[in-house]
PDB file of C-alpha atoms in Angstrom:
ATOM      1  CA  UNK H 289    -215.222 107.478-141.454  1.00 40.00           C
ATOM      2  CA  UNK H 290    -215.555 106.929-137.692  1.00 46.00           C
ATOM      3  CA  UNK H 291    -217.712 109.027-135.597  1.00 51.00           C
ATOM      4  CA  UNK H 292    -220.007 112.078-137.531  1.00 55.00           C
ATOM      5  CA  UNK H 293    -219.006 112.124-140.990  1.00 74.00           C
ATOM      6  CA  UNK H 294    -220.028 115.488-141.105  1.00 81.00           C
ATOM      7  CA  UNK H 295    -218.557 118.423-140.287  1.00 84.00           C
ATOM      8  CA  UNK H 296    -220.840 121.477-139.445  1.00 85.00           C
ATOM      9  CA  UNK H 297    -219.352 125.028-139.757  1.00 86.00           C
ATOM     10  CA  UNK H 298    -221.086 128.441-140.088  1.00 88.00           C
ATOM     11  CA  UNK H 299    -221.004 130.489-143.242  1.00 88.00           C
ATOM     12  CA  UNK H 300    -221.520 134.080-143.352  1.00 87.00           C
ATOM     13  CA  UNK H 301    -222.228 136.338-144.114  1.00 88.00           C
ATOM     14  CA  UNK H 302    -225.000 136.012-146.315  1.00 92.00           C
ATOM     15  CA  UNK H 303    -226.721 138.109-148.435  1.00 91.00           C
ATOM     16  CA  UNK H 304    -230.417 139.424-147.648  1.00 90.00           C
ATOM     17  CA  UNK H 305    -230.995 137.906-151.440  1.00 92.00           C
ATOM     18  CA  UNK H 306    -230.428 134.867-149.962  1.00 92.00           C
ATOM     19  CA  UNK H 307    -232.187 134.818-146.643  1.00 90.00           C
ATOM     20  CA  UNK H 308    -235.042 136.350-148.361  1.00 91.00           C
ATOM     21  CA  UNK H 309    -235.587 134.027-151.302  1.00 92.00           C
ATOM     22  CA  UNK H 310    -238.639 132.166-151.956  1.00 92.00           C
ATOM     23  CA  UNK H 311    -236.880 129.204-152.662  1.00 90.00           C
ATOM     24  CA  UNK H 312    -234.231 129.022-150.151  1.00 88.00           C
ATOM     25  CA  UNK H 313    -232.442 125.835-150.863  1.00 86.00           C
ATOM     26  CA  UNK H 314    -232.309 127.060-154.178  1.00 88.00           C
ATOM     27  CA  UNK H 315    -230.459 130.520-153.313  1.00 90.00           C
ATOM     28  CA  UNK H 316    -228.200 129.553-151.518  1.00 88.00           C
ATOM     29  CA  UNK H 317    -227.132 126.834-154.051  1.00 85.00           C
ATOM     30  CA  UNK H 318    -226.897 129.670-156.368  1.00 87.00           C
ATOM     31  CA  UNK H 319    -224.811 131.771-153.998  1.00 88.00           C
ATOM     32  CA  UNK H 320    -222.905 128.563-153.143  1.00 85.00           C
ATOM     33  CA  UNK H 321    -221.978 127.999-157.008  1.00 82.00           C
ATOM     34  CA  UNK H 322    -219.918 131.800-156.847  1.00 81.00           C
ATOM     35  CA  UNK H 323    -217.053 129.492-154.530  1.00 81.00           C
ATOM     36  CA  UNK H 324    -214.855 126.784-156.208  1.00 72.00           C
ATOM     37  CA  UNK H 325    -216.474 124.177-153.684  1.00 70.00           C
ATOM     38  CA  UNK H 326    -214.278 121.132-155.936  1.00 54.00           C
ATOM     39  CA  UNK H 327    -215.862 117.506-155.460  1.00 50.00           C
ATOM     40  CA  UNK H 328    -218.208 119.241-152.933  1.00 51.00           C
ATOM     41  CA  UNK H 329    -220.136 120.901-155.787  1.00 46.00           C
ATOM     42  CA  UNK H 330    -223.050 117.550-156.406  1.00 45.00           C
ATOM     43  CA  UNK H 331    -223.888 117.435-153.043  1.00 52.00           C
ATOM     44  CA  UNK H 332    -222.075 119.971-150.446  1.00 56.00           C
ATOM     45  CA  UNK H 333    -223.548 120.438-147.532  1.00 67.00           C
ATOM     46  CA  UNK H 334    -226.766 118.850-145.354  1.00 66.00           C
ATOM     47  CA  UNK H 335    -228.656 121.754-143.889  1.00 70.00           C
ATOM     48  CA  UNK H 336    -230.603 121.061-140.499  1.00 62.00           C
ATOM     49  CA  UNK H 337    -233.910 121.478-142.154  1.00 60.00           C
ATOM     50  CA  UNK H 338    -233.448 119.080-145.341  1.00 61.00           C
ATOM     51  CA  UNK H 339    -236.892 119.144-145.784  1.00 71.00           C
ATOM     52  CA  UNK H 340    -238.435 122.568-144.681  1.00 76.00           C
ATOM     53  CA  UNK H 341    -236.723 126.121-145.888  1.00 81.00           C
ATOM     54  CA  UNK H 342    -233.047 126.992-144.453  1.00 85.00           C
ATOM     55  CA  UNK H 343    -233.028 128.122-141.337  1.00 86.00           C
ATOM     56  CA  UNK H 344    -231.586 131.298-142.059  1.00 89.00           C
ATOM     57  CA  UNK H 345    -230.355 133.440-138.760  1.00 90.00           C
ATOM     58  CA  UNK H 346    -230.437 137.089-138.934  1.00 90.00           C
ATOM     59  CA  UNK H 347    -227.996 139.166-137.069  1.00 87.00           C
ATOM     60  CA  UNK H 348    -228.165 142.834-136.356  1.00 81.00           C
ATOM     61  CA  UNK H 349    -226.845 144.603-139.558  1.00 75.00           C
ATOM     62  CA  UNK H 350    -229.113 142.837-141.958  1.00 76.00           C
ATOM     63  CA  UNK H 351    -226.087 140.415-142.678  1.00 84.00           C
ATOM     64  CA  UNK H 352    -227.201 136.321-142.262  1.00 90.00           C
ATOM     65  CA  UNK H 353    -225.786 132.927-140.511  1.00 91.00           C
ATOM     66  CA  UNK H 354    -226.422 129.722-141.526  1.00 90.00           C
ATOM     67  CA  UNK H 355    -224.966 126.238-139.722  1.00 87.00           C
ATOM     68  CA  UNK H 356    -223.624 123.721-143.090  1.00 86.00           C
ATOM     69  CA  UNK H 357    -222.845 120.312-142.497  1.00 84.00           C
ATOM     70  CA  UNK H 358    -219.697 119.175-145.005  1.00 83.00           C
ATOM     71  CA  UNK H 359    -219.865 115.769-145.781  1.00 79.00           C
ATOM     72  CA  UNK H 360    -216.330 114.478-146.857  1.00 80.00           C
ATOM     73  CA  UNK H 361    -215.542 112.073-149.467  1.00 77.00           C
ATOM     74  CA  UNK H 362    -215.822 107.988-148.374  1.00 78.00           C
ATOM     75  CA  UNK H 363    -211.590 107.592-148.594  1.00 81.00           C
ATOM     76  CA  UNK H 364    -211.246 111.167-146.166  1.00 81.00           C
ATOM     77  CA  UNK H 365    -209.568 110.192-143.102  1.00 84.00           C
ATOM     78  CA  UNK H 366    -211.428 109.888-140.172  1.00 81.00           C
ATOM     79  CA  UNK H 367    -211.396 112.310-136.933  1.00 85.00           C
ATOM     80  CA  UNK H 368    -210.676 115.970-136.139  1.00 86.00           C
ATOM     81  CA  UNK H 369    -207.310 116.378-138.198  1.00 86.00           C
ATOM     82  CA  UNK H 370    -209.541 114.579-141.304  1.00 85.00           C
ATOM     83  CA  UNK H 371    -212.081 117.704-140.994  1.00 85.00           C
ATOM     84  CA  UNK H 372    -209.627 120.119-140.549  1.00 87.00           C
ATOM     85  CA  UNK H 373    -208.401 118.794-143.605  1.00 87.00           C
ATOM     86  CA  UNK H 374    -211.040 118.530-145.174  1.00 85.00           C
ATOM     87  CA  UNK H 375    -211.977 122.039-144.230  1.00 86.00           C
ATOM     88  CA  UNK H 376    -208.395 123.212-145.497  1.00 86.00           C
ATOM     89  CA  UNK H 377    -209.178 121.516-148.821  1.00 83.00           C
ATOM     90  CA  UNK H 378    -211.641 124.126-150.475  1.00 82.00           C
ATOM     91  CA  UNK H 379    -211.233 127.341-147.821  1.00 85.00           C
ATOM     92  CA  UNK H 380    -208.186 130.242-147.777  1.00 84.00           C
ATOM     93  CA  UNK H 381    -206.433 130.967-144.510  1.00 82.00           C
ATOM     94  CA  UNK H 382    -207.142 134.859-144.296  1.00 84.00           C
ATOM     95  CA  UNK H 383    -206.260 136.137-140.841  1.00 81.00           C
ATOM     96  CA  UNK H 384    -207.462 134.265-137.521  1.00 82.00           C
ATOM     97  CA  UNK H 385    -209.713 131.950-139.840  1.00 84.00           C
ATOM     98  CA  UNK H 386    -210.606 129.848-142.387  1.00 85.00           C
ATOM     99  CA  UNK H 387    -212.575 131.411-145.631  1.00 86.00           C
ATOM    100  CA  UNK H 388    -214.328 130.750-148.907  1.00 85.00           C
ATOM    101  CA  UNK H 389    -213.051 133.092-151.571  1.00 82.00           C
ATOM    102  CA  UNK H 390    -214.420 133.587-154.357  1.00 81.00           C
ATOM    103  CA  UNK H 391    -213.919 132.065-158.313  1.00 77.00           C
ATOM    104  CA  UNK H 392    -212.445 134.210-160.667  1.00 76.00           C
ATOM    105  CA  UNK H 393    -214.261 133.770-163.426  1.00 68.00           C
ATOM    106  CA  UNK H 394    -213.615 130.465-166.040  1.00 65.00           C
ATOM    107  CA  UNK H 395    -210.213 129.677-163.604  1.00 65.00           C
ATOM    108  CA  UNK H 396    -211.589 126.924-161.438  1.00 68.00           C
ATOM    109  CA  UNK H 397    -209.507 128.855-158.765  1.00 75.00           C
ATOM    110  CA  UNK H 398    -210.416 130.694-155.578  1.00 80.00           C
ATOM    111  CA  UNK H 399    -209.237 135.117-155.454  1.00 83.00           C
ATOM    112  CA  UNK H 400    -206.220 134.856-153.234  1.00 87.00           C
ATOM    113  CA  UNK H 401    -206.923 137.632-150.210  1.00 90.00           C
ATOM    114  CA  UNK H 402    -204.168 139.379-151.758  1.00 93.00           C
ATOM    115  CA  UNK H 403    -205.549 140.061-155.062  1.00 91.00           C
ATOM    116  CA  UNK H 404    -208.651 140.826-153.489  1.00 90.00           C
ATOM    117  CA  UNK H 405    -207.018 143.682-151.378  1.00 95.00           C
ATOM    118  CA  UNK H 406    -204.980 144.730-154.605  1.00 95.00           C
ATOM    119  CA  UNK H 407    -208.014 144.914-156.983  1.00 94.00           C
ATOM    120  CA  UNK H 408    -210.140 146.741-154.318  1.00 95.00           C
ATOM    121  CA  UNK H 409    -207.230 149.027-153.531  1.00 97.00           C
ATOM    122  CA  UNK H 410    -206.053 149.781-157.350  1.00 97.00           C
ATOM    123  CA  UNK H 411    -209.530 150.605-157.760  1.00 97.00           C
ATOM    124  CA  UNK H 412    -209.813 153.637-154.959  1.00 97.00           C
ATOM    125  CA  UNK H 413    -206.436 154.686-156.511  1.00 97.00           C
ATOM    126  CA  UNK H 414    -207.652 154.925-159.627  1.00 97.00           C
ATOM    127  CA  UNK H 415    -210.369 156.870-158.249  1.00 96.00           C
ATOM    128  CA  UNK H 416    -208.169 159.481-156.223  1.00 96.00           C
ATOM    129  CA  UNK H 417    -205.731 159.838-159.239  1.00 97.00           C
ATOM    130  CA  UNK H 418    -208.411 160.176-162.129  1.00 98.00           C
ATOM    131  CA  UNK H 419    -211.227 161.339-160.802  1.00 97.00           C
ATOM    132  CA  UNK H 420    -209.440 163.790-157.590  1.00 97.00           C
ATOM    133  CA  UNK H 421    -213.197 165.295-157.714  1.00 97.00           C
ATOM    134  CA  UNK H 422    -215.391 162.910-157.366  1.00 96.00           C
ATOM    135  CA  UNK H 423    -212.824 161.254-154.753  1.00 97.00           C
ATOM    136  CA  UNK H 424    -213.069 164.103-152.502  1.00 96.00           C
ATOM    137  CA  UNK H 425    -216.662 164.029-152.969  1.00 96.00           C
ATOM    138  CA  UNK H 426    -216.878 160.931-151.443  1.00 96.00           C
ATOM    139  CA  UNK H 427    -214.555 160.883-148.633  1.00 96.00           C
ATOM    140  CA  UNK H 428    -216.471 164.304-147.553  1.00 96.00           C
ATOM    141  CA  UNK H 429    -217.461 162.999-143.933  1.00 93.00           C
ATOM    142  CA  UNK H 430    -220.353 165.857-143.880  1.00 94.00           C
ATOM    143  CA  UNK H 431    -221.915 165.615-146.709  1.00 96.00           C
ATOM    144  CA  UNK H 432    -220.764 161.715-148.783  1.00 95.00           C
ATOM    145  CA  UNK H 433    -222.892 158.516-147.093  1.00 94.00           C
ATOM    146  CA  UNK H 434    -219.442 156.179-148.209  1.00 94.00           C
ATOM    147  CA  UNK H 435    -216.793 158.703-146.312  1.00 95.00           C
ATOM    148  CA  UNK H 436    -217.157 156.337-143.328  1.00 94.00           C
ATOM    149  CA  UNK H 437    -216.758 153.135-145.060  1.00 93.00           C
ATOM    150  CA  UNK H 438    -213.916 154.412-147.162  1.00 96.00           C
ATOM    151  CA  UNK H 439    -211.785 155.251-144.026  1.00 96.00           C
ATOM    152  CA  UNK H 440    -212.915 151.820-142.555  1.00 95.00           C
ATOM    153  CA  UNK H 441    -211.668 150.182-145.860  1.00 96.00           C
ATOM    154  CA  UNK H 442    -209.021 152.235-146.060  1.00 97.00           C
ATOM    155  CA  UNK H 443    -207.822 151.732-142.247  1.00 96.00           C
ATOM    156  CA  UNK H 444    -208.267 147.624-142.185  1.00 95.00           C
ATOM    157  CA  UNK H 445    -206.083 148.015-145.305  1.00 97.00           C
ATOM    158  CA  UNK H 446    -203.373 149.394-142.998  1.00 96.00           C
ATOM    159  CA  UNK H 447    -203.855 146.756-140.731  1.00 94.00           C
ATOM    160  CA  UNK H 448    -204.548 143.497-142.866  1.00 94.00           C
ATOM    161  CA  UNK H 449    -202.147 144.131-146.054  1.00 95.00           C
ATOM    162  CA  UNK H 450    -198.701 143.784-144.463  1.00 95.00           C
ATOM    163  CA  UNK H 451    -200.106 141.056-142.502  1.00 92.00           C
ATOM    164  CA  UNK H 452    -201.188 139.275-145.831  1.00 93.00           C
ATOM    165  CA  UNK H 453    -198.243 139.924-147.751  1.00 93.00           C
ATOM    166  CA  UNK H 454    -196.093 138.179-144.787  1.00 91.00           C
ATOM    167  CA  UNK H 455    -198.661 135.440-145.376  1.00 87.00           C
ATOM    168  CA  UNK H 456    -198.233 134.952-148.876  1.00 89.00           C
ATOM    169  CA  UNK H 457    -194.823 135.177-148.683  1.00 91.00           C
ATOM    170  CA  UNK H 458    -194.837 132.512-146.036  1.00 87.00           C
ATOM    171  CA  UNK H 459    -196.813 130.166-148.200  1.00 82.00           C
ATOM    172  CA  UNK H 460    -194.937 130.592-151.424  1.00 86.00           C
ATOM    173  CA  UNK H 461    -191.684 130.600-150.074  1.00 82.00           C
ATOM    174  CA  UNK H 462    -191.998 127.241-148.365  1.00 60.00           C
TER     175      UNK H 462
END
């Protein structure tokens, strides 16, 4: 490859398990292992500080940065379009961006945004439906500590699920 071989992107956010580790290199690699990474998985990334801890960066909200530096296979084509394609090669499009999903478990396959926002909204269904008690309890703005994140949840739902649907059927339809 011609020019950096590398190609540094940020990932977040991550975890305060992770950023507060004792053994940094060795959290993330366990966070990193929840992602169908592919080829990437013996040696992924090249952190700035190879030899000292990750250099973590915490932003307000508790949530964490850090900068990873992809290295590509020997035959990946060289130059921008060979990152981005490389990029493309283990991340979803979701929205404006690029993202790693997560495995589903024993599939050696990333959650499609879709399914995520299906299993996360079949879930607060079931909830209302079964359980029309403890639902109200916890959309109760005055007295329920998730009321506000439901509503968010439930409003970016509104937003982002006809936009991923379009999407999908974009991408399966050719």
């Amino acid at each position: 490859m011609g020019g950096n071989p590398l190609v540094p992107t940020p990932l977040w956010p991550l975890p305060d398990w992770v950023m507060d580790a004792e053994d940094g290199h060795g959290a993330l690699a366990d966070y990193l292992s929840a992602f169908v990474l592919g080829e990437r998985a013996s040696e992924p990334y090249r952190l700035a500080s190879v030899d000292g801890p990750p250099e973590f960066e915490r932003h307000v909200g508790g949530w964490g940065e850090i900068m990873m530096n992809w290295r590509p296979p020997e035959d990946w084509p060289a130059g921008e379009s060979g990152k981005i394609a490389y990029l493309e090669s283990f991340t979803r499009a979701y929205g404006r961006g690029r993202y790693l999903f997560p495995a589903i478990t024993g599939a050696g396959k990333t959650m499609h945004p879709l399914m995520a926002w299906w299993a996360v909204l079949f879930v607060l269904s079931m909830l209302a439906r079964y359980e029309p008690a403890r639902w109200g309890a916890h959309i109760a703005v005055d007295s329920s500590r998730h009321a506000v994140t439901l509503e968010r949840i439930l409003g970016r739902a509104r937003e982002v699920v006809p936009q991923v649907v379009a999407e999908t059927l974009q991408e399966v339809g050719g």
